[in-house]
Amino acid sequence: MGHAEHDIDFDEKDNIRSHAIDRPIDEKREASEVFKLIEDGVDFRTVSWQRAAVIFLKIQFAMSILSVPGSMAVLGAVGGALSIVGWDALNTYTAVVLGDFRNRHPECHTLADMCARLWGRAGRELVGAQLLIGQVLITAGGIVSVSTALNALSDHGACTVIFSFVAAALITLFSSVRTFSRLGWLTWFGFATFFVAVFIFVVAVTQQERPAAAPSTGPFELGWTVIAYPGFVAGITASANLFIFSSGSSMYLPVISEMRRPQDYRKAAILTGLLVGAMYLSFSLVIYRWCGIWIATPAFGSAGTLFKKISYGIALPGLVIGVGIYQHVAAKLVFVRVLRDTRHLQENTAIHWSVWLGTNLVLGALGFIIAEAVPILNYLLGLAGSLCFAPFSLIFPALLWMQDYRSYRSGSGTQKAIYGAHALIVLVGAFMVVGGTYGVAVSIKQAYASGMIGKAFDCADNSGSS
């Protein structure tokens, strides 16, 4: 508690350099940190644990809430609720595992750095590429969501490709803000607007006589069920969508590198897990109870035209900011990888700015191209969840724990059981990778065959406004 005064100020300015001498310094630890405590240049180490918690909340409470109710309709109320609680608990635990590993090895700025301890340089490069792929898929999903919002607000006032380009530009503009500290108040604003939009939408669906997606006249079957019995492809795709809502812990790691006290990470991660799980569970159950199987994708379309516009209008800043954080983390990964251990990392040189801005532009362009190739949010999130975030949030954290605690293999009975539990987490993650990727790939193929997904770079409305 002797340093509590350093953790209270939510809105501390970035020119914290003059206070650097007041921060507790562990010389050995500081020598390993990516960003150093400096008095000249760019000081990245300015994030309190409370601000870190808000950043984590915005990472997790984002566009995936728009696909979760549809997954509930596939799995049923009990299956969906158990999936949300189970995935949230497991992902929160592995988030703590990652943070603890990082704090034992402060030279590890990203999950790729950690995996280098498992598989050497090849592991770092391959996992680094996988991180970029996963984050670009999330960016693509965000571009789809923002273009859907713009279509809904304008009654499809322009070609969807144009709206997607505008979305990519806005996301890239936000992601180009250089430090997490400067993203502070924008992150607060993004979380608040998105939460209010979702809350308005949830209240709105409880006040309508029938779901907006249901037949406008005559009797209809709501389709709400306690327990559902989906086929494998539908079930595993829905599970992958539910898994991803709390699987962003790999995105936390660059934030730890910018915390004033990385040791306080646990508090931020656990608080985030509790709040995110409660929000997703309560909102999703209410939406499913009142909409049943008549849930639009994204879900805001289920509230009718007026409330769809209200919700999207309020949520738009939160959508841009939330996805912008993902792209920012991806850009920071490349930025640190290229400039690490050079003076350009924390000095305002031409090389510093060229690498930073150029990386953001390239990532934004890739996200735009993928968004136009697979323009359905559920499939993009499911693909990212099974192909990338299942290893990030399940397999790799468990393997890293097993490496640091390998003595447990031959320890007491309790230690062997704990070690076995982590091996089981690896198996669960492997199942999600294989089964989830297969299920999403089959779903995408069927969507193209049925015409649900049109041609690439299609101008057609994706919001149901026309």
Short mmCIF file of C-alpha atoms in Angstrom, two decimals:
data_model
loop_
_atom_site.label_atom_id
_atom_site.label_comp_id
_atom_site.label_asym_id
_atom_site.label_seq_id
_atom_site.Cartn_x
_atom_site.Cartn_y
_atom_site.Cartn_z
CA MET A 1 0.00 0.00 0.00
CA GLY A 2 3.04 2.27 0.26
CA HIS A 3 2.69 3.25 -3.41
CA ALA A 4 -1.12 3.53 -3.59
CA GLU A 5 -0.89 7.21 -4.45
CA HIS A 6 0.55 6.23 -7.84
CA ASP A 7 -2.55 4.19 -8.76
CA ILE A 8 -5.37 6.68 -8.12
CA ASP A 9 -5.08 9.29 -10.86
CA PHE A 10 -7.16 8.18 -13.84
CA ASP A 11 -6.40 11.20 -16.00
CA GLU A 12 -2.69 11.72 -15.49
CA LYS A 13 -0.99 13.55 -18.35
CA ASP A 14 1.58 11.88 -20.53
CA ASN A 15 4.31 14.24 -19.42
CA ILE A 16 4.80 12.00 -16.39
CA ARG A 17 8.53 12.07 -16.98
CA SER A 18 9.10 14.59 -14.21
CA HIS A 19 7.64 12.08 -11.73
CA ALA A 20 9.68 9.10 -12.92
CA ILE A 21 12.03 9.34 -9.97
CA ASP A 22 9.05 8.79 -7.61
CA ARG A 23 8.20 5.39 -9.06
CA PRO A 24 9.61 2.32 -7.33
CA ILE A 25 12.50 0.92 -9.33
CA ASP A 26 13.75 -2.65 -9.33
CA GLU A 27 17.01 -2.26 -11.24
CA LYS A 28 17.16 -5.85 -12.49
CA ARG A 29 13.53 -5.78 -13.57
CA GLU A 30 13.80 -2.39 -15.26
CA ALA A 31 16.79 -3.56 -17.28
CA SER A 32 14.55 -6.24 -18.83
CA GLU A 33 11.53 -4.02 -19.54
CA VAL A 34 10.86 -3.10 -23.17
CA PHE A 35 9.99 0.52 -22.36
CA LYS A 36 12.40 2.17 -19.94
CA LEU A 37 11.71 4.81 -17.29
CA ILE A 38 13.22 7.87 -18.98
CA GLU A 39 13.31 11.62 -18.54
CA ASP A 40 13.82 12.51 -22.21
CA GLY A 41 11.93 11.15 -25.21
CA VAL A 42 8.61 9.28 -25.22
CA ASP A 43 7.65 7.85 -21.81
CA PHE A 44 5.31 4.92 -22.43
CA ARG A 45 5.19 3.82 -18.76
CA THR A 46 2.23 5.94 -17.61
CA VAL A 47 -0.76 3.55 -17.26
CA SER A 48 -2.31 2.92 -13.81
CA TRP A 49 -4.01 -0.39 -13.05
CA GLN A 50 -7.43 1.30 -13.08
CA ARG A 51 -6.83 2.68 -16.54
CA ALA A 52 -5.52 -0.71 -17.62
CA ALA A 53 -8.79 -2.25 -16.40
CA VAL A 54 -10.79 0.17 -18.55
CA ILE A 55 -8.65 -0.67 -21.59
CA PHE A 56 -9.18 -4.39 -20.91
CA LEU A 57 -12.94 -3.82 -20.55
CA LYS A 58 -13.05 -2.09 -23.93
CA ILE A 59 -11.03 -4.91 -25.49
CA GLN A 60 -13.48 -7.52 -24.20
CA PHE A 61 -16.82 -5.67 -24.20
CA ALA A 62 -16.97 -4.87 -27.86
CA MET A 63 -18.61 -5.98 -31.09
CA SER A 64 -18.71 -9.63 -30.00
CA ILE A 65 -21.79 -8.77 -27.88
CA LEU A 66 -23.57 -8.28 -31.22
CA SER A 67 -23.00 -11.92 -32.17
CA VAL A 68 -23.46 -13.60 -28.77
CA PRO A 69 -27.31 -13.55 -28.76
CA GLY A 70 -27.33 -15.40 -32.09
CA SER A 71 -25.12 -18.08 -30.55
CA MET A 72 -27.54 -18.37 -27.62
CA ALA A 73 -30.31 -19.12 -30.13
CA VAL A 74 -28.24 -22.05 -31.40
CA LEU A 75 -27.22 -23.46 -28.00
CA GLY A 76 -30.34 -22.67 -25.94
CA ALA A 77 -30.57 -20.76 -22.67
CA VAL A 78 -28.79 -23.29 -20.46
CA GLY A 79 -26.14 -24.29 -22.99
CA GLY A 80 -25.45 -20.67 -23.87
CA ALA A 81 -25.31 -19.51 -20.25
CA LEU A 82 -22.99 -22.34 -19.22
CA SER A 83 -20.76 -21.58 -22.21
CA ILE A 84 -20.54 -17.90 -21.27
CA VAL A 85 -19.75 -18.59 -17.61
CA GLY A 86 -17.33 -21.42 -18.41
CA TRP A 87 -15.41 -19.60 -21.12
CA ASP A 88 -15.24 -16.42 -19.05
CA ALA A 89 -13.87 -18.24 -16.00
CA LEU A 90 -11.32 -20.17 -18.04
CA ASN A 91 -10.21 -17.17 -20.08
CA THR A 92 -9.89 -15.00 -16.95
CA TYR A 93 -7.71 -17.65 -15.33
CA THR A 94 -5.44 -17.94 -18.36
CA ALA A 95 -5.25 -14.13 -18.52
CA VAL A 96 -3.85 -14.20 -14.98
CA VAL A 97 -1.45 -17.00 -16.00
CA LEU A 98 -0.15 -14.90 -18.89
CA GLY A 99 0.30 -11.84 -16.70
CA ASP A 100 2.11 -13.79 -14.00
CA PHE A 101 4.42 -15.35 -16.60
CA ARG A 102 5.12 -11.95 -18.10
CA ASN A 103 5.94 -10.46 -14.71
CA ARG A 104 8.34 -13.33 -14.01
CA HIS A 105 9.93 -12.68 -17.41
CA PRO A 106 9.58 -8.87 -17.99
CA GLU A 107 11.56 -9.04 -21.23
CA CYS A 108 8.46 -10.64 -22.80
CA HIS A 109 6.50 -7.81 -24.39
CA THR A 110 4.08 -10.02 -26.33
CA LEU A 111 2.81 -13.58 -26.45
CA ALA A 112 5.27 -14.16 -29.30
CA ASP A 113 8.16 -13.28 -26.96
CA MET A 114 6.78 -15.75 -24.42
CA CYS A 115 6.49 -18.52 -26.98
CA ALA A 116 10.14 -18.00 -27.87
CA ARG A 117 10.84 -19.53 -24.47
CA LEU A 118 8.97 -22.64 -25.63
CA TRP A 119 10.13 -22.98 -29.23
CA GLY A 120 12.96 -20.52 -29.77
CA ARG A 121 13.14 -17.95 -32.54
CA ALA A 122 10.87 -19.97 -34.83
CA GLY A 123 8.18 -19.92 -32.15
CA ARG A 124 8.47 -16.16 -31.79
CA GLU A 125 8.12 -15.53 -35.51
CA LEU A 126 5.27 -17.98 -36.10
CA VAL A 127 3.23 -16.87 -33.09
CA GLY A 128 3.94 -13.24 -33.96
CA ALA A 129 2.48 -13.82 -37.42
CA GLN A 130 -0.49 -15.62 -35.87
CA LEU A 131 -1.10 -12.67 -33.54
CA LEU A 132 -1.19 -10.31 -36.50
CA ILE A 133 -3.59 -12.59 -38.39
CA GLY A 134 -5.96 -12.78 -35.43
CA GLN A 135 -5.94 -9.05 -34.86
CA VAL A 136 -6.45 -8.29 -38.55
CA LEU A 137 -9.49 -10.64 -38.52
CA ILE A 138 -10.87 -8.68 -35.54
CA THR A 139 -10.21 -5.43 -37.41
CA ALA A 140 -12.09 -6.84 -40.40
CA GLY A 141 -15.02 -7.76 -38.15
CA GLY A 142 -14.97 -4.22 -36.77
CA ILE A 143 -15.02 -2.75 -40.26
CA VAL A 144 -18.09 -4.88 -41.03
CA SER A 145 -19.79 -3.66 -37.84
CA VAL A 146 -19.03 0.01 -38.49
CA SER A 147 -20.14 -0.23 -42.13
CA THR A 148 -23.37 -1.88 -40.92
CA ALA A 149 -23.88 1.00 -38.48
CA LEU A 150 -23.34 3.59 -41.22
CA ASN A 151 -25.76 1.75 -43.50
CA ALA A 152 -28.37 1.61 -40.74
CA LEU A 153 -28.01 5.29 -39.87
CA SER A 154 -28.19 6.45 -43.50
CA ASP A 155 -30.80 3.94 -44.79
CA HIS A 156 -28.08 2.55 -47.06
CA GLY A 157 -27.13 6.00 -48.27
CA ALA A 158 -24.03 4.83 -50.14
CA CYS A 159 -22.29 1.72 -51.45
CA THR A 160 -21.26 -0.53 -48.55
CA VAL A 161 -17.71 -0.64 -49.91
CA ILE A 162 -17.48 3.13 -49.37
CA PHE A 163 -18.76 2.78 -45.81
CA SER A 164 -16.23 0.01 -45.21
CA PHE A 165 -13.44 2.26 -46.45
CA VAL A 166 -14.61 5.05 -44.13
CA ALA A 167 -14.71 2.53 -41.26
CA ALA A 168 -11.16 1.36 -42.00
CA ALA A 169 -9.95 4.97 -42.13
CA LEU A 170 -11.58 5.87 -38.78
CA ILE A 171 -10.23 2.75 -37.07
CA THR A 172 -6.73 3.40 -38.44
CA LEU A 173 -6.87 7.05 -37.34
CA PHE A 174 -7.67 5.99 -33.78
CA SER A 175 -5.15 3.15 -33.70
CA SER A 176 -2.40 5.58 -34.73
CA VAL A 177 -2.52 7.34 -31.34
CA ARG A 178 0.88 6.32 -30.04
CA THR A 179 0.54 5.47 -26.32
CA PHE A 180 -2.17 3.78 -24.26
CA SER A 181 -2.08 6.69 -21.82
CA ARG A 182 -3.19 9.09 -24.56
CA LEU A 183 -5.96 6.66 -25.45
CA GLY A 184 -7.19 6.93 -21.85
CA TRP A 185 -10.18 9.26 -22.01
CA LEU A 186 -11.14 7.99 -25.48
CA THR A 187 -11.27 4.46 -24.08
CA TRP A 188 -13.55 5.62 -21.27
CA PHE A 189 -15.77 7.35 -23.83
CA GLY A 190 -15.83 4.31 -26.11
CA PHE A 191 -16.77 1.93 -23.32
CA ALA A 192 -19.48 4.26 -21.99
CA THR A 193 -21.13 4.86 -25.36
CA PHE A 194 -21.09 1.18 -26.28
CA PHE A 195 -22.51 0.13 -22.90
CA VAL A 196 -25.31 2.71 -23.13
CA ALA A 197 -26.14 1.60 -26.69
CA VAL A 198 -26.35 -2.07 -25.69
CA PHE A 199 -28.45 -1.21 -22.63
CA ILE A 200 -30.91 0.82 -24.74
CA PHE A 201 -31.13 -2.04 -27.22
CA VAL A 202 -31.78 -4.61 -24.47
CA VAL A 203 -34.55 -2.48 -22.98
CA ALA A 204 -36.02 -1.89 -26.45
CA VAL A 205 -36.36 -5.60 -27.29
CA THR A 206 -38.35 -6.15 -24.08
CA GLN A 207 -40.90 -3.50 -25.08
CA GLN A 208 -41.83 -4.74 -28.55
CA GLU A 209 -44.76 -7.05 -29.24
CA ARG A 210 -42.69 -9.33 -31.43
CA PRO A 211 -39.04 -9.40 -32.60
CA ALA A 212 -38.35 -7.14 -35.56
CA ALA A 213 -36.99 -10.10 -37.54
CA ALA A 214 -40.15 -12.20 -36.95
CA PRO A 215 -43.10 -12.20 -39.40
CA SER A 216 -44.92 -8.87 -39.10
CA THR A 217 -48.38 -10.46 -38.93
CA GLY A 218 -49.93 -13.74 -37.88
CA PRO A 219 -48.80 -16.33 -35.34
CA PHE A 220 -45.12 -17.25 -35.06
CA GLU A 221 -42.97 -19.48 -32.91
CA LEU A 222 -40.49 -17.54 -30.74
CA GLY A 223 -38.09 -20.49 -30.68
CA TRP A 224 -36.84 -19.92 -27.13
CA THR A 225 -35.66 -23.14 -25.56
CA VAL A 226 -33.96 -24.18 -22.35
CA ILE A 227 -31.77 -26.79 -24.00
CA ALA A 228 -31.08 -26.95 -27.73
CA TYR A 229 -29.63 -29.81 -29.77
CA PRO A 230 -27.67 -28.24 -32.64
CA GLY A 231 -25.60 -30.18 -35.17
CA PHE A 232 -21.84 -30.22 -34.84
CA VAL A 233 -21.09 -27.45 -37.36
CA ALA A 234 -23.73 -25.06 -35.97
CA GLY A 235 -22.83 -25.89 -32.36
CA ILE A 236 -19.08 -25.50 -32.69
CA THR A 237 -19.46 -22.23 -34.66
CA ALA A 238 -21.74 -20.86 -31.93
CA SER A 239 -19.31 -22.01 -29.24
CA ALA A 240 -16.40 -20.34 -31.05
CA ASN A 241 -18.39 -17.09 -31.12
CA LEU A 242 -19.09 -17.33 -27.37
CA PHE A 243 -15.48 -18.23 -26.63
CA ILE A 244 -14.05 -15.13 -28.29
CA PHE A 245 -15.93 -12.61 -26.13
CA SER A 246 -13.47 -13.08 -23.24
CA SER A 247 -10.44 -14.44 -25.08
CA GLY A 248 -8.56 -11.19 -25.67
CA SER A 249 -6.00 -11.64 -22.88
CA SER A 250 -3.12 -11.79 -25.38
CA MET A 251 -4.01 -8.15 -26.09
CA TYR A 252 -3.35 -7.27 -22.45
CA LEU A 253 0.37 -7.96 -22.62
CA PRO A 254 1.51 -4.79 -24.46
CA VAL A 255 -0.58 -2.81 -21.97
CA ILE A 256 1.38 -4.37 -19.09
CA SER A 257 4.56 -3.04 -20.69
CA GLU A 258 3.11 0.48 -20.40
CA MET A 259 1.88 0.14 -16.80
CA ARG A 260 3.60 2.15 -14.09
CA ARG A 261 3.44 -0.93 -11.85
CA PRO A 262 3.14 -4.14 -13.91
CA GLN A 263 2.79 -6.00 -10.60
CA ASP A 264 -0.77 -4.61 -10.31
CA TYR A 265 -1.89 -6.39 -13.48
CA ARG A 266 -3.78 -9.16 -11.63
CA LYS A 267 -6.24 -6.69 -10.11
CA ALA A 268 -7.11 -5.26 -13.51
CA ALA A 269 -7.45 -8.67 -15.20
CA ILE A 270 -9.68 -10.24 -12.52
CA LEU A 271 -11.93 -7.17 -12.26
CA THR A 272 -12.33 -7.18 -16.03
CA GLY A 273 -13.23 -10.89 -16.08
CA LEU A 274 -15.94 -10.45 -13.44
CA LEU A 275 -17.53 -7.40 -15.09
CA VAL A 276 -17.38 -8.73 -18.64
CA GLY A 277 -18.88 -12.10 -17.67
CA ALA A 278 -21.74 -10.43 -15.80
CA MET A 279 -22.54 -8.06 -18.68
CA TYR A 280 -22.47 -10.68 -21.41
CA LEU A 281 -24.51 -13.19 -19.40
CA SER A 282 -27.26 -10.78 -18.35
CA PHE A 283 -27.59 -8.96 -21.66
CA SER A 284 -27.53 -12.13 -23.76
CA LEU A 285 -30.12 -13.98 -21.66
CA VAL A 286 -32.54 -11.04 -21.81
CA ILE A 287 -32.12 -10.62 -25.57
CA TYR A 288 -32.59 -14.34 -26.18
CA ARG A 289 -35.66 -14.47 -23.91
CA TRP A 290 -37.42 -11.75 -25.90
CA CYS A 291 -36.13 -12.47 -29.42
CA GLY A 292 -35.72 -16.24 -29.43
CA ILE A 293 -34.49 -17.44 -32.80
CA TRP A 294 -35.47 -14.13 -34.44
CA ILE A 295 -32.14 -12.45 -33.85
CA ALA A 296 -30.58 -10.36 -36.58
CA THR A 297 -26.83 -10.35 -37.19
CA PRO A 298 -25.51 -8.02 -35.85
CA ALA A 299 -28.06 -8.08 -33.03
CA PHE A 300 -29.03 -4.38 -33.05
CA GLY A 301 -31.25 -5.12 -36.05
CA SER A 302 -33.53 -7.13 -33.74
CA ALA A 303 -34.87 -3.97 -32.04
CA GLY A 304 -36.66 -2.50 -35.06
CA THR A 305 -35.66 0.36 -37.33
CA LEU A 306 -35.89 3.22 -34.83
CA PHE A 307 -33.99 1.61 -31.98
CA LYS A 308 -31.52 0.06 -34.39
CA LYS A 309 -30.59 3.56 -35.52
CA ILE A 310 -30.49 4.89 -31.95
CA SER A 311 -28.30 2.01 -30.78
CA TYR A 312 -25.91 2.20 -33.71
CA GLY A 313 -25.70 5.98 -33.45
CA ILE A 314 -24.68 5.83 -29.81
CA ALA A 315 -22.46 2.74 -30.26
CA LEU A 316 -20.53 4.03 -33.27
CA PRO A 317 -17.70 5.70 -31.29
CA GLY A 318 -17.38 2.60 -29.12
CA LEU A 319 -17.18 0.32 -32.17
CA VAL A 320 -14.42 2.42 -33.74
CA ILE A 321 -12.47 2.78 -30.50
CA GLY A 322 -12.80 -0.90 -29.52
CA VAL A 323 -11.50 -2.17 -32.84
CA GLY A 324 -8.93 0.61 -32.92
CA ILE A 325 -7.41 -0.80 -29.71
CA TYR A 326 -6.97 -4.20 -31.39
CA GLN A 327 -5.27 -2.61 -34.38
CA HIS A 328 -3.17 -0.43 -32.06
CA VAL A 329 -1.90 -3.53 -30.24
CA ALA A 330 -1.13 -5.24 -33.55
CA ALA A 331 0.76 -2.16 -34.76
CA LYS A 332 2.62 -1.91 -31.44
CA LEU A 333 3.73 -5.54 -31.87
CA VAL A 334 5.33 -4.76 -35.24
CA PHE A 335 6.64 -1.40 -34.02
CA VAL A 336 8.46 -2.92 -31.04
CA ARG A 337 9.64 -5.90 -33.10
CA VAL A 338 11.29 -3.60 -35.66
CA LEU A 339 12.70 -0.88 -33.36
CA ARG A 340 13.43 -2.78 -30.14
CA ASP A 341 16.84 -1.99 -28.61
CA THR A 342 17.33 1.01 -30.91
CA ARG A 343 17.14 4.69 -30.02
CA HIS A 344 14.22 5.08 -32.46
CA LEU A 345 11.87 3.13 -30.16
CA GLN A 346 11.46 6.03 -27.70
CA GLU A 347 12.76 9.01 -29.68
CA ASN A 348 10.72 11.15 -32.08
CA THR A 349 12.78 10.36 -35.16
CA ALA A 350 11.66 10.05 -38.77
CA ILE A 351 12.19 6.28 -38.60
CA HIS A 352 10.10 6.11 -35.40
CA TRP A 353 7.11 7.82 -37.02
CA SER A 354 7.49 6.10 -40.41
CA VAL A 355 7.39 2.63 -38.86
CA TRP A 356 4.49 3.50 -36.55
CA LEU A 357 2.23 5.19 -39.10
CA GLY A 358 3.17 2.86 -41.95
CA THR A 359 2.33 -0.22 -39.88
CA ASN A 360 -1.08 1.18 -38.97
CA LEU A 361 -1.87 1.96 -42.61
CA VAL A 362 -0.91 -1.54 -43.78
CA LEU A 363 -2.97 -3.24 -41.05
CA GLY A 364 -5.99 -1.05 -41.84
CA ALA A 365 -5.73 -1.91 -45.54
CA LEU A 366 -5.53 -5.66 -44.80
CA GLY A 367 -8.56 -5.46 -42.51
CA PHE A 368 -10.52 -3.67 -45.23
CA ILE A 369 -9.71 -6.32 -47.84
CA ILE A 370 -10.71 -9.22 -45.55
CA ALA A 371 -13.90 -7.43 -44.48
CA GLU A 372 -14.94 -7.19 -48.10
CA ALA A 373 -14.10 -10.84 -48.78
CA VAL A 374 -16.07 -12.28 -45.79
CA PRO A 375 -18.56 -9.56 -44.87
CA ILE A 376 -20.45 -11.40 -42.08
CA LEU A 377 -19.51 -10.62 -38.49
CA ASN A 378 -20.31 -14.03 -36.98
CA TYR A 379 -18.00 -15.87 -39.35
CA LEU A 380 -15.11 -13.43 -38.96
CA LEU A 381 -15.32 -13.64 -35.16
CA GLY A 382 -15.72 -17.42 -35.23
CA LEU A 383 -12.71 -17.80 -37.52
CA ALA A 384 -10.59 -15.51 -35.35
CA GLY A 385 -11.72 -17.31 -32.20
CA SER A 386 -10.98 -20.85 -33.35
CA LEU A 387 -7.91 -20.29 -35.52
CA CYS A 388 -6.09 -17.71 -33.42
CA PHE A 389 -7.57 -16.87 -30.03
CA ALA A 390 -8.04 -20.49 -28.90
CA PRO A 391 -4.25 -20.97 -28.99
CA PHE A 392 -3.66 -17.48 -27.52
CA SER A 393 -6.04 -17.87 -24.59
CA LEU A 394 -5.93 -21.62 -23.91
CA ILE A 395 -3.06 -23.59 -25.45
CA PHE A 396 -0.14 -21.18 -25.10
CA PRO A 397 -0.87 -19.95 -21.52
CA ALA A 398 -1.26 -23.54 -20.30
CA LEU A 399 1.98 -24.63 -21.99
CA LEU A 400 3.83 -21.65 -20.53
CA TRP A 401 2.54 -22.52 -17.06
CA MET A 402 3.55 -26.15 -17.56
CA GLN A 403 7.07 -25.04 -18.48
CA ASP A 404 7.53 -22.87 -15.39
CA TYR A 405 5.98 -25.50 -13.09
CA ARG A 406 7.31 -28.64 -14.74
CA SER A 407 8.39 -29.91 -11.32
CA TYR A 408 4.69 -30.50 -10.62
CA ARG A 409 4.79 -33.54 -12.93
CA SER A 410 6.66 -35.47 -10.26
CA GLY A 411 5.39 -33.61 -7.20
CA SER A 412 2.62 -34.36 -4.73
CA GLY A 413 -0.75 -35.74 -5.76
CA THR A 414 -2.25 -32.24 -5.67
CA GLN A 415 0.56 -30.85 -7.82
CA LYS A 416 0.15 -33.66 -10.35
CA ALA A 417 -3.61 -32.94 -10.51
CA ILE A 418 -2.95 -29.23 -11.13
CA TYR A 419 -0.43 -30.08 -13.83
CA GLY A 420 -2.96 -32.46 -15.42
CA ALA A 421 -5.63 -29.75 -15.36
CA HIS A 422 -3.38 -27.50 -17.43
CA ALA A 423 -2.77 -30.35 -19.87
CA LEU A 424 -6.55 -30.64 -20.17
CA ILE A 425 -6.75 -26.92 -21.01
CA VAL A 426 -4.31 -27.58 -23.87
CA LEU A 427 -6.59 -30.35 -25.17
CA VAL A 428 -9.68 -28.13 -24.96
CA GLY A 429 -7.82 -25.46 -26.91
CA ALA A 430 -6.73 -27.98 -29.55
CA PHE A 431 -10.33 -29.15 -29.96
CA MET A 432 -11.46 -25.55 -30.46
CA VAL A 433 -8.76 -24.98 -33.07
CA VAL A 434 -9.57 -28.08 -35.13
CA GLY A 435 -13.32 -28.32 -34.58
CA GLY A 436 -13.96 -24.59 -34.59
CA THR A 437 -11.97 -23.87 -37.73
CA TYR A 438 -13.66 -26.76 -39.53
CA GLY A 439 -17.13 -25.62 -38.43
CA VAL A 440 -16.60 -22.00 -39.43
CA ALA A 441 -15.06 -22.98 -42.79
CA VAL A 442 -18.05 -25.20 -43.59
CA SER A 443 -20.43 -22.41 -42.53
CA ILE A 444 -18.68 -19.88 -44.78
CA LYS A 445 -18.80 -22.32 -47.70
CA GLN A 446 -22.53 -22.90 -47.14
CA ALA A 447 -23.15 -19.15 -46.85
CA TYR A 448 -21.52 -18.53 -50.23
CA ALA A 449 -23.44 -21.42 -51.80
CA SER A 450 -26.79 -20.17 -50.45
CA GLY A 451 -26.19 -16.56 -51.42
CA MET A 452 -26.04 -15.34 -47.81
CA ILE A 453 -22.61 -13.94 -48.65
CA GLY A 454 -22.61 -12.12 -51.95
CA LYS A 455 -19.65 -11.31 -54.12
CA ALA A 456 -16.53 -9.66 -52.75
CA PHE A 457 -16.56 -5.84 -52.62
CA ASP A 458 -20.35 -5.86 -52.84
CA CYS A 459 -22.29 -2.59 -52.58
CA ALA A 460 -25.39 -4.34 -51.18
CA ASP A 461 -26.85 -3.18 -47.84
CA ASN A 462 -25.60 -5.24 -44.88
CA SER A 463 -27.88 -3.69 -42.25
CA GLY A 464 -31.32 -4.81 -43.42
CA SER A 465 -32.32 -1.18 -44.02
CA SER A 466 -33.41 -1.64 -47.62
#
